[in-house]
Amino acid sequence: MSASPPAPAKIVTRFAPSPTGFLHIGGARTALFNWLFARHHGGEFRLRIEDTDRARSTDAAIAAILDGLGWLDLNWDGEVVYQFSRAARHAEVARQLLEAGHAYRCYATPEELEALREEQRAAKVPMRYDGRWRDRTDWPNDRPYVIRLKAPREGAVTIHDQVQGAVTVNNAELDDFVLLRSDGTPTYMLAVVVDDFDMGVTHVIRGDDHLNNAFRQLALIRALGWPEPVYAHIPLIHGSDGAKLSKRHGALGVDAYRDQLGMLPEAVENYLLRLGWGHGDAEIISRAEAVAWFDLGAVGRSPSRFDLKKLENLNGHYMRAADDARLVALIAPGVGAALGRDLTGDDRALLQRTMPEMKKRANNLNDLTQGSLFWLRNRPIPMDEAALKLLASATPGLLDVARAEFAAQPDWTAAALEQAARALAEREGVKLGQVAQPLRAAVTGSAQSPGLFEVLEVLGRDEALGRIDDALAR
Ligand code: GLU
């Protein structure tokens, strides 16, 4: 047993994803917590790609992980470590343990082990290797063997986990697990311990599905006489209904939050931060604040629930706070694709000018893209259902009169146009809305838009009058 080790001089954390799928939301949160902890302490955040499962690791998954971390701006220190490339080092450590008597050769055949498991199943006892080669030296030198750790059998191990508290497991419950397979390849358990040590990792922050592994890893670390890392096992993320998070809860790859949902990285980051960690009532937390405030003590012990609605609202907040030029740059490709042409400098200037208003009305970049199209459409602009309805139900003749009034205005400004519309409504004995709604439909192609008179001003006299003419001609 040991108390939690004293904090080391320099803190090193790591994110160690297995590249067998996209960077999912839980992995991104693990990365973020490791990044924040390292930055908070002025330490290092390392990245290790655990690609030892050759059948399931793909280059596409590696690319998705690097891309996702880049998008979230979780920069790592030093080179990326690829675990598979270090297999020789892992094997060397296994052999050292063998020589030092902390590990042993096991010649049990797969059939033998299967028979053992069968017995244990029948006896309804936990399945684990029984140590049958632990003390033998009558090695059949012509047969392949695995190297197993000679794990302690008496006593107990306590991990002083920074999130879970003190967790104890009896050594009798842990078996002599395999370090090196008979083909000379390292197991995951060995690779993680060796890599963490070689990378100088001081704090292991990861999902609590790895807590069980931590006891075995600690036994190995102690056999090696290496410094013990501080552990922090974070509860997994659940769906809003409390069940384990799955695709149906919105558990997409990080790339989908960008590409399909049109989210901003700072919103996703803020959301992930609040998922299992808190600082008083703070909901909107800047990156600088997060770095200043982040600690492991405030990570909750119960699973957090993923709530897509909350994330969408948070994204709306960050949309409104975002720089206009940045938003223009972000939507320009989508706007261009929808219009079927490259945007000109004038197009971009127009989007930039309208952005303060437009971004208030959109919770994500997709809505902003869609909502912005009407500014740049070629005449005659398409009309949606609601706009067509408005035009069909407009007071007959009113749109013609409004057009004539506007055309006669010397000043094409929002204020002058509004005054003209109000005067017209009064004269005709109708509400302003009866004048404004068909006009809105005519110039925007929809029933919802930023302030009509501002829209008219920004479109300019010729374009606005042309659009009204198009509506009149329908
Ligand atoms: N590669 C493991 C995973 O993706 C993480 C291992 C660790 O953090 O120790 O689940």
Short mmCIF file of N, CA and C in Angstrom, two decimals, residues 56 95 134 152 170 189 205 207 242 265 298 341 360 363 380 384 394 405 441 462:
data_model
loop_
_atom_site.label_atom_id
_atom_site.label_comp_id
_atom_site.label_asym_id
_atom_site.label_seq_id
_atom_site.Cartn_x
_atom_site.Cartn_y
_atom_site.Cartn_z
N ARG A 56 -7.18 -3.62 -36.27
CA ARG A 56 -8.24 -2.61 -36.12
C ARG A 56 -7.76 -1.17 -36.26
N ARG A 95 11.87 -8.82 -21.00
CA ARG A 95 13.03 -9.71 -20.78
C ARG A 95 13.81 -9.30 -19.53
N ARG A 134 4.49 -20.56 -12.65
CA ARG A 134 5.11 -19.49 -11.85
C ARG A 134 6.44 -19.92 -11.23
N PRO A 152 2.21 -9.96 -7.13
CA PRO A 152 2.07 -10.32 -5.71
C PRO A 152 0.75 -11.05 -5.46
N ASN A 170 -7.78 -6.65 -3.70
CA ASN A 170 -6.91 -7.68 -3.14
C ASN A 170 -6.04 -8.27 -4.25
N MET A 189 -1.09 -4.05 -21.82
CA MET A 189 -0.76 -3.71 -20.43
C MET A 189 0.72 -3.32 -20.30
N ILE A 205 -4.71 10.48 -16.73
CA ILE A 205 -6.11 10.93 -16.65
C ILE A 205 -6.84 10.28 -17.81
N GLY A 207 -10.59 7.57 -18.99
CA GLY A 207 -11.93 7.10 -18.65
C GLY A 207 -11.90 6.02 -17.58
N GLY A 242 -29.59 8.46 -19.38
CA GLY A 242 -28.83 7.72 -18.36
C GLY A 242 -28.16 6.46 -18.89
N PRO A 265 -15.57 25.20 -32.49
CA PRO A 265 -14.78 24.38 -31.57
C PRO A 265 -14.81 24.88 -30.13
N ALA A 298 -12.35 18.88 -8.80
CA ALA A 298 -13.71 19.28 -9.15
C ALA A 298 -14.32 18.41 -10.25
N ARG A 341 -21.18 29.10 -57.19
CA ARG A 341 -20.12 29.97 -57.72
C ARG A 341 -19.16 30.35 -56.61
N LYS A 360 -26.91 36.76 -34.86
CA LYS A 360 -27.84 36.72 -33.73
C LYS A 360 -28.95 35.72 -33.97
N ASN A 363 -28.01 29.45 -34.55
CA ASN A 363 -27.36 28.70 -33.47
C ASN A 363 -26.19 27.87 -33.97
N PRO A 380 -34.29 35.95 -60.60
CA PRO A 380 -35.26 36.06 -59.50
C PRO A 380 -34.92 35.08 -58.38
N ASP A 384 -39.55 30.54 -50.55
CA ASP A 384 -40.00 29.36 -49.82
C ASP A 384 -41.52 29.39 -49.66
N ALA A 394 -51.40 38.78 -49.75
CA ALA A 394 -51.17 40.22 -49.58
C ALA A 394 -52.38 41.01 -50.09
N GLU A 405 -43.70 54.04 -54.16
CA GLU A 405 -43.26 54.95 -53.09
C GLU A 405 -41.75 54.88 -52.90
N ALA A 441 -41.16 39.08 -48.07
CA ALA A 441 -41.18 37.88 -48.90
C ALA A 441 -40.52 38.17 -50.25
N ASP A 462 -31.40 49.32 -56.64
CA ASP A 462 -31.66 48.56 -57.87
C ASP A 462 -32.03 47.12 -57.58
#
